Short mmCIF file of C-alpha atoms and ligand atoms in Angstrom, two decimals:
data_model
loop_
_atom_site.label_atom_id
_atom_site.label_comp_id
_atom_site.label_asym_id
_atom_site.label_seq_id
_atom_site.Cartn_x
_atom_site.Cartn_y
_atom_site.Cartn_z
CA MET Y 1 0.00 0.00 0.00
CA SER Y 2 1.39 3.41 -0.96
CA ASN Y 3 1.41 6.19 1.63
CA ARG Y 4 1.80 8.85 -1.11
CA ASP Y 5 -1.00 11.29 -1.85
CA PHE Y 6 0.32 12.16 -5.29
CA GLU Y 7 0.79 10.26 -8.51
CA ILE Y 8 4.06 9.22 -10.16
CA LEU Y 9 3.87 9.22 -13.93
CA GLU Y 10 6.50 7.17 -15.79
CA THR Y 11 6.83 9.67 -18.65
CA LYS Y 12 9.68 7.87 -20.39
CA GLU Y 13 7.54 4.75 -20.82
CA ARG Y 14 4.84 6.85 -22.45
CA VAL Y 15 7.34 8.53 -24.78
CA LEU Y 16 8.68 5.16 -25.90
CA ALA Y 17 5.19 3.67 -26.33
CA ASP Y 18 4.14 6.64 -28.51
CA ASN Y 19 7.36 6.28 -30.47
CA ASP Y 20 6.68 2.58 -31.11
CA LYS Y 21 3.30 3.44 -32.64
CA GLU Y 22 4.91 6.03 -34.90
CA ALA Y 23 7.65 3.54 -35.85
CA GLN Y 24 4.97 1.11 -37.01
CA ARG Y 25 3.54 3.90 -39.20
CA VAL Y 26 6.97 4.42 -40.79
CA ARG Y 27 7.24 0.66 -41.36
CA ASP Y 28 3.80 0.50 -42.97
CA ILE Y 29 4.65 3.35 -45.38
CA LEU Y 30 7.98 1.79 -46.39
CA ASN Y 31 6.57 -1.74 -46.66
CA GLU Y 32 3.89 -0.54 -49.05
CA LYS Y 33 6.52 1.13 -51.22
CA LYS Y 34 9.03 -1.75 -50.77
CA ILE Y 35 11.77 0.65 -49.75
CA VAL Y 36 14.42 -0.42 -47.23
CA LEU Y 37 15.36 1.85 -44.33
CA ILE Y 38 18.63 1.23 -42.49
CA ASN Y 39 19.30 2.98 -39.18
CA LEU Y 40 23.09 3.47 -38.97
CA MET Y 41 24.31 4.19 -35.46
CA ALA Y 42 27.72 4.73 -33.88
CA SER Y 43 29.77 7.10 -31.73
CA PRO Y 44 30.83 10.48 -33.12
CA GLY Y 45 33.67 9.91 -35.56
CA ALA Y 46 33.34 6.10 -35.69
CA GLY Y 47 33.14 6.22 -39.49
CA LYS Y 48 29.43 6.37 -40.40
CA THR Y 49 29.79 8.92 -43.20
CA THR Y 50 32.97 7.38 -44.60
CA THR Y 51 31.21 3.99 -44.67
CA LEU Y 52 28.21 5.50 -46.48
CA VAL Y 53 30.43 7.14 -49.08
CA ARG Y 54 32.02 3.77 -49.94
CA LEU Y 55 28.64 1.99 -49.98
CA ILE Y 56 27.13 4.67 -52.24
CA SER Y 57 29.99 4.52 -54.67
CA ASP Y 58 29.87 0.68 -54.80
CA LEU Y 59 26.06 0.32 -54.99
CA LYS Y 60 24.79 3.42 -56.78
CA ASP Y 61 24.82 1.84 -60.24
CA ARG Y 62 22.59 -0.96 -58.96
CA TYR Y 63 20.25 0.82 -56.52
CA ARG Y 64 18.76 4.27 -56.01
CA ILE Y 65 20.12 5.40 -52.66
CA GLY Y 66 18.87 8.09 -50.29
CA VAL Y 67 20.55 9.32 -47.12
CA MET Y 68 19.11 11.23 -44.18
CA GLU Y 69 21.90 12.95 -42.30
CA ALA Y 70 20.85 13.62 -38.71
CA ASP Y 71 23.00 16.04 -36.75
CA VAL Y 72 22.56 18.58 -34.00
CA ASP Y 73 23.94 21.16 -36.43
CA SER Y 74 25.90 21.65 -39.69
CA ASP Y 75 25.53 20.13 -43.15
CA VAL Y 76 29.03 18.76 -43.78
CA ASP Y 77 27.99 15.11 -43.93
CA ALA Y 78 25.07 15.90 -46.28
CA ARG Y 79 27.45 17.62 -48.66
CA THR Y 80 29.82 14.65 -48.50
CA VAL Y 81 27.23 11.97 -49.29
CA MET Y 82 25.61 14.09 -51.99
CA ALA Y 83 28.99 14.39 -53.70
CA ALA Y 84 29.24 10.58 -53.54
CA GLY Y 85 26.02 10.29 -55.56
CA ALA Y 86 23.14 9.86 -53.10
CA LYS Y 87 19.91 11.80 -52.81
CA VAL Y 88 20.21 13.52 -49.46
CA ILE Y 89 18.41 15.50 -46.79
CA GLN Y 90 20.03 17.10 -43.75
CA LEU Y 91 18.00 16.84 -40.55
CA HIS Y 92 18.76 19.11 -37.62
CA THR Y 93 17.63 17.60 -34.35
CA GLY Y 94 17.59 20.89 -32.45
CA GLY Y 95 19.95 19.65 -29.78
CA SER Y 96 18.46 16.19 -29.45
CA CYS Y 97 21.03 13.38 -29.30
CA HIS Y 98 18.98 10.86 -31.31
CA MET Y 99 16.32 10.47 -33.98
CA ASP Y 100 12.84 9.27 -33.08
CA ALA Y 101 10.21 7.75 -35.37
CA ASP Y 102 8.25 10.97 -35.91
CA MET Y 103 11.40 12.87 -36.91
CA THR Y 104 12.25 9.97 -39.23
CA ARG Y 105 8.82 10.01 -40.90
CA ARG Y 106 9.10 13.74 -41.49
CA GLY Y 107 12.64 13.24 -42.82
CA LEU Y 108 11.41 10.62 -45.29
CA GLU Y 109 8.65 12.97 -46.45
CA GLY Y 110 11.20 15.76 -46.92
CA LEU Y 111 13.61 13.49 -48.78
CA GLY Y 112 10.93 12.04 -51.07
CA VAL Y 113 11.37 8.28 -51.28
CA ASP Y 114 9.24 7.20 -54.25
CA ASP Y 115 12.27 7.13 -56.56
CA LEU Y 116 14.50 5.19 -54.11
CA ASP Y 117 15.31 1.54 -53.29
CA ILE Y 118 17.08 2.13 -50.00
CA VAL Y 119 17.41 4.94 -47.47
CA PHE Y 120 20.18 5.13 -44.88
CA LEU Y 121 19.56 7.18 -41.76
CA GLU Y 122 22.91 8.34 -40.38
CA ASN Y 123 21.79 8.78 -36.80
CA VAL Y 124 23.31 11.33 -34.42
CA GLY Y 125 26.74 10.19 -33.20
CA ASN Y 126 25.98 8.53 -29.86
CA LEU Y 127 26.03 4.97 -28.47
CA VAL Y 128 23.28 5.58 -25.91
CA CYS Y 129 20.05 7.38 -26.94
CA PRO Y 130 19.73 6.21 -30.59
CA ALA Y 131 19.55 2.63 -29.30
CA GLU Y 132 16.41 3.42 -27.30
CA PHE Y 133 14.32 4.70 -30.19
CA ASP Y 134 12.88 2.43 -32.87
CA VAL Y 135 12.64 4.65 -35.96
CA GLY Y 136 10.81 2.06 -38.07
CA ALA Y 137 13.92 0.82 -39.88
CA ASP Y 138 14.12 -2.62 -41.49
CA LYS Y 139 17.56 -3.13 -39.96
CA ARG Y 140 19.76 -1.45 -37.41
CA ILE Y 141 23.47 -1.43 -38.19
CA MET Y 142 26.05 -0.18 -35.73
CA ILE Y 143 29.72 0.58 -36.08
CA LEU Y 144 32.18 0.13 -33.24
CA SER Y 145 35.55 1.34 -34.41
CA ILE Y 146 38.79 -0.22 -33.23
CA PRO Y 147 40.10 2.88 -31.37
CA GLU Y 148 36.97 2.90 -29.15
CA GLY Y 149 38.03 -0.35 -27.45
CA ASP Y 150 36.70 -3.88 -26.98
CA ASP Y 151 34.96 -3.08 -23.67
CA LYS Y 152 32.13 -1.04 -25.20
CA PRO Y 153 29.53 -3.88 -25.13
CA LEU Y 154 29.95 -3.84 -21.35
CA LYS Y 155 29.35 -0.08 -21.12
CA TYR Y 156 26.67 0.44 -23.79
CA PRO Y 157 24.83 -2.90 -23.81
CA LEU Y 158 21.55 -1.72 -25.35
CA MET Y 159 23.18 -0.62 -28.63
CA PHE Y 160 24.66 -4.10 -29.09
CA THR Y 161 21.40 -5.75 -28.00
CA VAL Y 162 19.15 -3.96 -30.50
CA SER Y 163 21.38 -3.90 -33.58
CA ASP Y 164 21.20 -6.59 -36.27
CA LEU Y 165 24.72 -6.13 -37.59
CA CYS Y 166 27.80 -4.82 -35.82
CA MET Y 167 30.61 -3.56 -38.01
CA VAL Y 168 33.98 -3.47 -36.30
CA GLY Y 169 35.31 -0.47 -38.17
CA LYS Y 170 38.74 1.06 -38.87
CA MET Y 171 40.31 -2.42 -38.99
CA ASP Y 172 43.31 -0.83 -40.73
CA THR Y 173 44.16 0.83 -37.39
CA ALA Y 174 44.23 -2.47 -35.45
CA PRO Y 175 48.07 -2.67 -35.28
CA ALA Y 176 48.11 0.57 -33.27
CA PHE Y 177 45.57 -0.61 -30.67
CA ASP Y 178 45.17 -3.49 -28.22
CA PHE Y 179 41.64 -4.40 -29.33
CA ASP Y 180 40.86 -7.99 -28.24
CA MET Y 181 38.56 -9.26 -31.03
CA ASP Y 182 37.73 -12.57 -29.30
CA ALA Y 183 36.72 -10.83 -26.08
CA PHE Y 184 34.70 -8.28 -28.05
CA CYS Y 185 32.77 -10.93 -30.02
CA ARG Y 186 32.11 -12.91 -26.84
CA ARG Y 187 30.73 -9.80 -25.10
CA VAL Y 188 28.51 -8.93 -28.07
CA HIS Y 189 27.14 -12.46 -28.35
CA GLU Y 190 26.40 -12.65 -24.63
CA LEU Y 191 24.08 -9.67 -25.18
CA ASN Y 192 22.78 -10.64 -28.61
CA PRO Y 193 23.58 -14.18 -29.81
CA ALA Y 194 22.08 -13.47 -33.25
CA GLU Y 195 24.14 -10.38 -33.98
CA GLU Y 196 26.36 -10.61 -37.04
CA ILE Y 197 29.81 -9.11 -36.65
CA LEU Y 198 31.79 -7.93 -39.68
CA GLN Y 199 35.34 -6.60 -39.59
CA VAL Y 200 35.62 -3.68 -42.00
CA SER Y 201 37.69 -0.70 -42.99
CA ALA Y 202 36.08 2.14 -44.89
CA ARG Y 203 39.61 3.30 -45.70
CA THR Y 204 40.88 0.11 -47.38
CA GLY Y 205 37.55 -1.51 -48.30
CA GLU Y 206 38.25 -4.59 -46.17
CA GLY Y 207 35.00 -6.44 -45.43
CA PHE Y 208 32.85 -4.33 -47.74
CA ASP Y 209 32.12 -7.27 -50.05
CA LYS Y 210 30.39 -9.05 -47.14
CA LEU Y 211 28.72 -5.85 -45.93
CA GLU Y 212 27.34 -5.15 -49.40
CA ASP Y 213 26.13 -8.76 -49.81
CA TRP Y 214 24.27 -8.34 -46.50
CA ILE Y 215 22.65 -5.08 -47.61
CA VAL Y 216 21.77 -6.40 -51.09
CA SER Y 217 20.09 -9.38 -49.49
CA VAL Y 218 17.95 -7.06 -47.30
CA ILE Y 219 16.92 -5.04 -50.39
CA GLU Y 220 16.16 -8.09 -52.56
CA THR Y 221 14.25 -9.87 -49.78
CA LYS Y 222 12.00 -6.84 -49.39
CA LYS Y 223 11.49 -6.44 -53.13
CA ALA Y 224 10.47 -10.12 -53.39
CA LYS Y 225 7.79 -9.84 -50.66
N1 GTP M 301 41.94 4.83 -40.57
C1 GTP M 301 40.64 4.93 -40.81
N2 GTP M 301 40.01 6.09 -40.63
C2 GTP M 301 38.69 6.15 -40.87
C3 GTP M 301 37.94 5.03 -41.31
N3 GTP M 301 36.64 5.38 -41.43
C4 GTP M 301 36.60 6.70 -41.10
N4 GTP M 301 37.82 7.16 -40.78
C5 GTP M 301 38.18 8.53 -40.37
O1 GTP M 301 37.54 8.81 -39.12
C6 GTP M 301 37.13 10.17 -39.08
C7 GTP M 301 35.65 10.26 -38.81
O2 GTP M 301 34.96 9.62 -39.87
P1 GTP M 301 33.44 9.95 -40.22
O3 GTP M 301 33.05 9.04 -41.32
O4 GTP M 301 33.26 11.41 -40.42
O5 GTP M 301 32.72 9.53 -38.86
P2 GTP M 301 31.20 9.72 -38.46
O6 GTP M 301 30.82 8.53 -37.64
O7 GTP M 301 30.38 9.97 -39.66
O8 GTP M 301 31.27 11.03 -37.55
P3 GTP M 301 30.06 11.98 -37.05
O9 GTP M 301 29.08 12.12 -38.19
O10 GTP M 301 30.74 13.25 -36.71
O11 GTP M 301 29.46 11.28 -35.87
C8 GTP M 301 37.52 10.79 -40.42
O12 GTP M 301 38.77 11.43 -40.27
C9 GTP M 301 37.65 9.57 -41.33
O13 GTP M 301 38.57 9.76 -42.39
C10 GTP M 301 38.64 3.79 -41.49
O14 GTP M 301 38.09 2.74 -41.85
N5 GTP M 301 39.97 3.80 -41.21
MG1 MG M 302 29.07 11.53 -40.09
#
């Protein structure tokens, strides 16, 4: 029995429940149009934009690619991916450290998706908040770059739990760091046994053949539905 004479409202639960409804709306829109949405998440500077540039240049002859660049401010990443050959929109989050489903739906409307096969959302650089918000994406991909260290699954478990694919990025820098790949993979799989882990370098192209096969399979599976 409570001896309080006031109510406690769990506002965060309500925010997430509302977001889940909006995420389903995004999914319904994209399913009808058979367009894939990938939510790309990582720390600031982990290599999201550099990865997108390589993916765009490798896949743009085969698929029509859109990118939503979400940042607190600036348009540098939008300029970069546009130069690589993608249709792009820059989204300013107004200080927010993540994208939610409503912001994503409005971003898709602004981008215009009818002429696209796949849209990448480059989420705000952050390993915490973006993991909490389902934006209605078909898949969530995360990058954990070598310089960030193999202990990150211990510190940011939700990101590793909710993502479908974990890219271990900047593999070309491995000789300069003491990253323990076995320990990292074990920690990831303790949180998420189904998570695929790919070792990649956006600088050298290492691992991009497998990454692109994975993405192509997501696109083709959706087209065939
Ligand atoms: N050595 C090496 N450097 C990389 C690689 N990928 C990205 N970088 C460098 O890392 C820095 C940050 O890369 P970005 O692609 O801008 O990272 P980001 O995750 O998009 O950063 P924010 O959008 O600011 O969160 C740049 O100097 C890149 O050149 C890689 O595979 N190897
Ligand atoms: Mg970026």
